[in-house]
Amino acid sequence: MSADPTVVVHASADLLTAATAARLITALVDVQAEGRVPSVVLTGGGTGIGVLAHVQASPARDAVDWSRVEVFWGDERFLGAADPERNDVQARDALLDHLPLDPARVHAMAADDGPAGGDPDAAAAAYRAALDGRDHFDVLMLGVGPEGHVASIFPDSPAVRSTESATAVRDCPKPPPTRISLTLPSIGWADHVWLITAGAGKAEAVARAVSGADPVDVPAAGARGRLSTLWLIDRAAATDLPPH
Ligand SMILES: O=C(O)[C@H](O)[C@@H](O)[C@H](O)[C@H](O)COP(=O)(O)O
């Protein structure tokens, strides 16, 4: 069972990322109030990292017991571990390195100079092993590309058809070309999927995805949570949506 999309429109891109940061803090606090350890899946891209920067700046940041949060990534650029283009490097700079996280609960995807030895298929297999036994995330955040990609899942690609939990991606249209990515099946493990995007350049992708396009053509259309699927966008990204 997956949840139909709900759209929340914010007045600007900065309000979008600030409000999403507040939403994330509250979501994590609420799961911890149930006595569970929340699992959150982070995204790369300017919008996703912007959310993390707002969490870091928030006076409510430490309402979360960060030592009891599981952190995963939706995708990763298959580069050297210290490469500033890596999603986990940017997430650590923006937020994670400022938090008392339990390192054992932070699950980064392998780097091309790490144990995977430059083999993206080995790196994807290692992430599948890290996910082994798991079939649930609490909150999974995704940025959205202008053609509707999410994570590193692009239209009409092997990744959009993958039935694995994580896969290697080659010849990615968005540089760098080689990546590791969750897939639509593992994205669907999430109770709550948040698609976070801003700008007129994303308006067509938003409208096509929300109106139920074929996920092979618009992968964002296939990113749905079990309990909720939220499109968190700004006014510019909402311009192609029907008036409501
Ligand atoms: O590794 C990446 O680049 C991201 O995971 C990618 O999926 C990103 O989220 C989208 O391309 C949107 O990026 P922007 O928010 O910067 O438009």
Short mmCIF file of C-alpha atoms and ligand atoms in Angstrom, two decimals:
data_model
loop_
_atom_site.label_atom_id
_atom_site.label_comp_id
_atom_site.label_asym_id
_atom_site.label_seq_id
_atom_site.Cartn_x
_atom_site.Cartn_y
_atom_site.Cartn_z
CA MET A 1 0.00 0.00 0.00
CA SER A 2 1.38 3.42 -0.86
CA ALA A 3 0.07 6.90 -0.18
CA ASP A 4 -1.13 9.25 -2.91
CA PRO A 5 0.83 12.50 -3.12
CA THR A 6 -0.06 15.58 -1.11
CA VAL A 7 1.40 18.92 -2.19
CA VAL A 8 2.57 21.63 0.21
CA VAL A 9 3.58 24.91 -1.44
CA HIS A 10 5.86 27.40 0.30
CA ALA A 11 6.32 31.03 -0.78
CA SER A 12 10.04 30.69 -1.50
CA ALA A 13 12.86 28.17 -1.74
CA ASP A 14 14.33 29.36 1.56
CA LEU A 15 11.02 29.06 3.38
CA LEU A 16 10.69 25.58 1.84
CA THR A 17 14.03 24.37 3.21
CA ALA A 18 13.50 26.06 6.60
CA ALA A 19 10.00 24.61 6.98
CA THR A 20 11.20 21.16 5.90
CA ALA A 21 13.96 21.32 8.50
CA ALA A 22 11.33 22.04 11.16
CA ARG A 23 9.20 19.21 9.81
CA LEU A 24 12.17 16.82 10.03
CA ILE A 25 12.99 17.78 13.62
CA THR A 26 9.37 17.27 14.65
CA ALA A 27 9.14 13.94 12.82
CA LEU A 28 12.23 12.61 14.56
CA VAL A 29 11.06 13.84 17.98
CA ASP A 30 7.68 12.19 17.46
CA VAL A 31 9.22 8.79 16.59
CA GLN A 32 11.50 9.01 19.62
CA ALA A 33 8.48 9.84 21.79
CA GLU A 34 7.08 6.45 20.71
CA GLY A 35 10.25 4.85 22.14
CA ARG A 36 11.72 3.98 18.74
CA VAL A 37 15.00 4.87 17.04
CA PRO A 38 14.00 6.85 13.93
CA SER A 39 15.61 6.12 10.59
CA VAL A 40 16.04 8.98 8.13
CA VAL A 41 17.29 8.80 4.55
CA LEU A 42 19.13 11.91 3.36
CA THR A 43 19.39 13.25 -0.16
CA GLY A 44 22.10 15.13 -2.00
CA GLY A 45 21.52 18.21 -4.11
CA GLY A 46 21.20 21.86 -3.17
CA THR A 47 17.72 21.58 -1.72
CA GLY A 48 18.45 18.53 0.39
CA ILE A 49 21.67 19.97 1.80
CA GLY A 50 19.85 23.27 2.39
CA VAL A 51 17.39 21.44 4.64
CA LEU A 52 20.29 20.05 6.69
CA ALA A 53 21.84 23.49 7.03
CA HIS A 54 18.55 24.79 8.42
CA VAL A 55 18.40 21.89 10.90
CA GLN A 56 21.87 22.86 12.06
CA ALA A 57 20.80 26.51 12.49
CA SER A 58 17.53 25.64 14.23
CA PRO A 59 17.06 26.49 17.93
CA ALA A 60 15.02 23.26 18.05
CA ARG A 61 17.89 21.11 16.71
CA ASP A 62 18.62 19.43 20.00
CA ALA A 63 15.03 18.52 20.69
CA VAL A 64 16.17 15.38 18.86
CA ASP A 65 18.32 12.85 20.72
CA TRP A 66 20.79 12.57 17.85
CA SER A 67 22.64 9.68 19.48
CA ARG A 68 19.52 7.61 18.69
CA VAL A 69 18.93 8.35 15.02
CA GLU A 70 19.78 5.99 12.13
CA VAL A 71 21.07 7.87 9.06
CA PHE A 72 21.07 6.47 5.53
CA TRP A 73 21.51 8.00 2.07
CA GLY A 74 19.24 7.76 -0.93
CA ASP A 75 22.20 7.99 -3.24
CA GLU A 76 25.86 8.81 -3.38
CA ARG A 77 28.31 10.05 -5.94
CA PHE A 78 30.91 7.28 -6.36
CA LEU A 79 33.97 9.45 -5.67
CA GLY A 80 36.84 9.50 -3.19
CA ALA A 81 35.72 9.50 0.44
CA ALA A 82 36.93 13.08 1.01
CA ASP A 83 35.60 14.47 -2.29
CA PRO A 84 33.54 17.60 -1.55
CA GLU A 85 31.12 16.52 -4.27
CA ARG A 86 30.04 13.50 -2.24
CA ASN A 87 26.59 13.74 -0.67
CA ASP A 88 27.81 12.44 2.69
CA VAL A 89 30.69 14.94 2.77
CA GLN A 90 28.23 17.78 2.14
CA ALA A 91 25.80 16.40 4.73
CA ARG A 92 28.56 16.13 7.33
CA ASP A 93 29.72 19.68 6.64
CA ALA A 94 26.16 21.06 6.80
CA LEU A 95 24.94 19.14 9.85
CA LEU A 96 26.16 15.67 10.77
CA ASP A 97 29.61 16.64 12.03
CA HIS A 98 27.94 19.04 14.46
CA LEU A 99 25.78 16.33 16.04
CA PRO A 100 26.45 13.66 18.72
CA LEU A 101 25.49 10.89 16.30
CA ASP A 102 26.38 7.28 17.05
CA PRO A 103 28.85 6.45 14.24
CA ALA A 104 27.49 2.90 14.17
CA ARG A 105 24.13 4.35 13.19
CA VAL A 106 25.46 6.42 10.25
CA HIS A 107 25.36 4.31 7.08
CA ALA A 108 27.28 6.03 4.29
CA MET A 109 27.57 4.47 0.86
CA ALA A 110 31.07 3.27 -0.11
CA ALA A 111 33.59 5.56 -1.75
CA ASP A 112 35.54 4.62 -4.87
CA ASP A 113 38.78 4.68 -2.84
CA GLY A 114 37.29 2.53 -0.07
CA PRO A 115 36.90 -1.24 0.50
CA ALA A 116 34.85 -1.52 -2.72
CA GLY A 117 38.09 -0.85 -4.54
CA GLY A 118 36.62 1.35 -7.23
CA ASP A 119 33.93 -1.17 -8.15
CA PRO A 120 30.46 0.42 -7.99
CA ASP A 121 28.76 -2.97 -8.19
CA ALA A 122 30.69 -4.06 -5.09
CA ALA A 123 29.75 -0.80 -3.40
CA ALA A 124 26.07 -1.34 -4.22
CA ALA A 125 26.28 -4.93 -2.91
CA ALA A 126 27.84 -3.61 0.31
CA TYR A 127 24.93 -1.19 0.76
CA ARG A 128 22.45 -3.96 0.10
CA ALA A 129 24.21 -5.89 2.87
CA ALA A 130 24.00 -2.85 5.16
CA LEU A 131 20.25 -2.76 4.45
CA ASP A 132 19.90 -6.52 4.94
CA GLY A 133 17.04 -7.35 7.26
CA ARG A 134 15.64 -3.85 6.99
CA ASP A 135 12.38 -3.05 5.23
CA HIS A 136 11.49 0.23 6.88
CA PHE A 137 12.53 3.84 7.04
CA ASP A 138 10.63 6.50 8.96
CA VAL A 139 11.40 9.52 6.78
CA LEU A 140 13.00 9.44 3.33
CA MET A 141 13.90 12.76 1.68
CA LEU A 142 14.44 13.16 -2.06
CA GLY A 143 15.43 16.03 -4.28
CA VAL A 144 13.92 16.02 -7.78
CA GLY A 145 15.64 16.66 -11.07
CA PRO A 146 14.18 18.70 -13.97
CA GLU A 147 13.37 15.50 -15.88
CA GLY A 148 11.92 13.84 -12.75
CA HIS A 149 14.87 11.87 -11.40
CA VAL A 150 15.07 11.12 -7.70
CA ALA A 151 18.18 9.85 -5.94
CA SER A 152 20.23 8.61 -8.91
CA ILE A 153 17.23 7.00 -10.58
CA PHE A 154 16.82 8.52 -14.03
CA PRO A 155 14.11 8.01 -16.63
CA ASP A 156 14.19 4.81 -18.69
CA SER A 157 17.33 3.60 -16.90
CA PRO A 158 18.38 0.23 -15.45
CA ALA A 159 17.99 1.78 -11.97
CA VAL A 160 14.33 2.68 -12.49
CA ARG A 161 13.62 -0.96 -13.33
CA SER A 162 15.78 -2.43 -10.57
CA THR A 163 14.18 -4.77 -8.04
CA GLU A 164 17.25 -4.64 -5.80
CA SER A 165 17.37 -2.45 -2.67
CA ALA A 166 20.45 -0.59 -3.92
CA THR A 167 22.17 -0.49 -7.29
CA ALA A 168 25.15 0.92 -9.13
CA VAL A 169 24.42 3.66 -11.65
CA ARG A 170 26.71 4.34 -14.62
CA ASP A 171 26.60 7.05 -17.29
CA CYS A 172 24.38 9.17 -15.04
CA PRO A 173 23.15 12.26 -16.95
CA LYS A 174 23.86 14.39 -13.87
CA PRO A 175 27.60 14.40 -13.10
CA PRO A 176 29.41 12.59 -11.71
CA PRO A 177 28.52 9.69 -13.98
CA THR A 178 28.98 6.83 -11.51
CA ARG A 179 26.79 6.57 -8.43
CA ILE A 180 25.18 4.23 -5.91
CA SER A 181 21.44 4.59 -5.38
CA LEU A 182 18.47 3.21 -3.54
CA THR A 183 15.74 2.07 -5.89
CA LEU A 184 11.98 2.62 -6.08
CA PRO A 185 11.32 -0.60 -4.12
CA SER A 186 13.57 0.44 -1.21
CA ILE A 187 12.31 4.04 -1.36
CA GLY A 188 8.90 2.45 -0.83
CA TRP A 189 10.02 1.05 2.51
CA ALA A 190 9.60 4.53 3.95
CA ASP A 191 6.58 5.45 6.01
CA HIS A 192 6.96 9.03 4.81
CA VAL A 193 8.53 10.08 1.50
CA TRP A 194 9.22 13.79 1.13
CA LEU A 195 10.01 15.09 -2.34
CA ILE A 196 11.59 18.49 -1.82
CA THR A 197 12.15 20.75 -4.79
CA ALA A 198 12.11 24.39 -5.83
CA GLY A 199 12.34 26.54 -8.93
CA ALA A 200 10.50 26.91 -12.23
CA GLY A 201 12.84 24.39 -13.82
CA LYS A 202 11.21 21.64 -11.78
CA ALA A 203 7.59 22.65 -12.44
CA GLU A 204 7.05 20.24 -15.35
CA ALA A 205 8.54 17.30 -13.45
CA VAL A 206 6.39 18.11 -10.40
CA ALA A 207 3.19 18.31 -12.46
CA ARG A 208 3.91 15.11 -14.39
CA ALA A 209 4.85 13.16 -11.25
CA VAL A 210 1.92 14.36 -9.13
CA SER A 211 -0.53 13.62 -11.95
CA GLY A 212 0.57 10.00 -12.04
CA ALA A 213 3.11 9.67 -14.85
CA ASP A 214 4.71 6.29 -15.53
CA PRO A 215 7.66 5.99 -13.10
CA VAL A 216 9.83 4.69 -15.94
CA ASP A 217 9.34 8.06 -17.62
CA VAL A 218 9.25 10.15 -14.42
CA PRO A 219 10.89 8.23 -11.56
CA ALA A 220 9.62 10.76 -8.99
CA ALA A 221 6.11 9.48 -9.76
CA GLY A 222 7.14 6.14 -8.33
CA ALA A 223 8.51 7.52 -5.03
CA ARG A 224 5.71 6.88 -2.58
CA GLY A 225 5.61 6.34 1.14
CA ARG A 226 3.53 3.75 2.96
CA LEU A 227 1.76 6.35 5.09
CA SER A 228 2.41 9.64 3.29
CA THR A 229 3.94 11.05 0.12
CA LEU A 230 4.60 14.77 0.49
CA TRP A 231 5.62 17.07 -2.32
CA LEU A 232 7.28 19.97 -0.51
CA ILE A 233 7.78 22.69 -3.11
CA ASP A 234 7.96 26.43 -3.63
CA ARG A 235 5.58 28.53 -5.71
CA ALA A 236 7.89 28.48 -8.73
CA ALA A 237 7.87 24.68 -8.82
CA ALA A 238 4.07 24.69 -8.49
CA THR A 239 3.37 26.74 -11.63
CA ASP A 240 2.33 23.77 -13.80
CA LEU A 241 0.00 22.25 -11.21
CA PRO A 242 -3.74 22.63 -11.74
CA PRO A 243 -5.30 25.35 -9.56
CA HIS A 244 -7.04 23.90 -6.53
O1 LIG B 1 23.21 13.24 -5.87
C1 LIG B 1 22.38 14.07 -6.24
O2 LIG B 1 22.62 14.97 -7.04
C2 LIG B 1 21.00 14.05 -5.64
O3 LIG B 1 20.74 12.97 -4.92
C3 LIG B 1 19.97 14.32 -6.69
O4 LIG B 1 18.95 13.35 -6.75
C4 LIG B 1 19.38 15.68 -6.36
O5 LIG B 1 18.62 15.57 -5.16
C5 LIG B 1 18.52 16.21 -7.47
O6 LIG B 1 19.29 16.25 -8.65
C6 LIG B 1 17.99 17.62 -7.13
O7 LIG B 1 19.08 18.45 -6.91
P1 LIG B 1 18.80 20.01 -6.56
O8 LIG B 1 18.00 20.02 -5.28
O9 LIG B 1 20.18 20.61 -6.39
O10 LIG B 1 18.02 20.59 -7.72
#
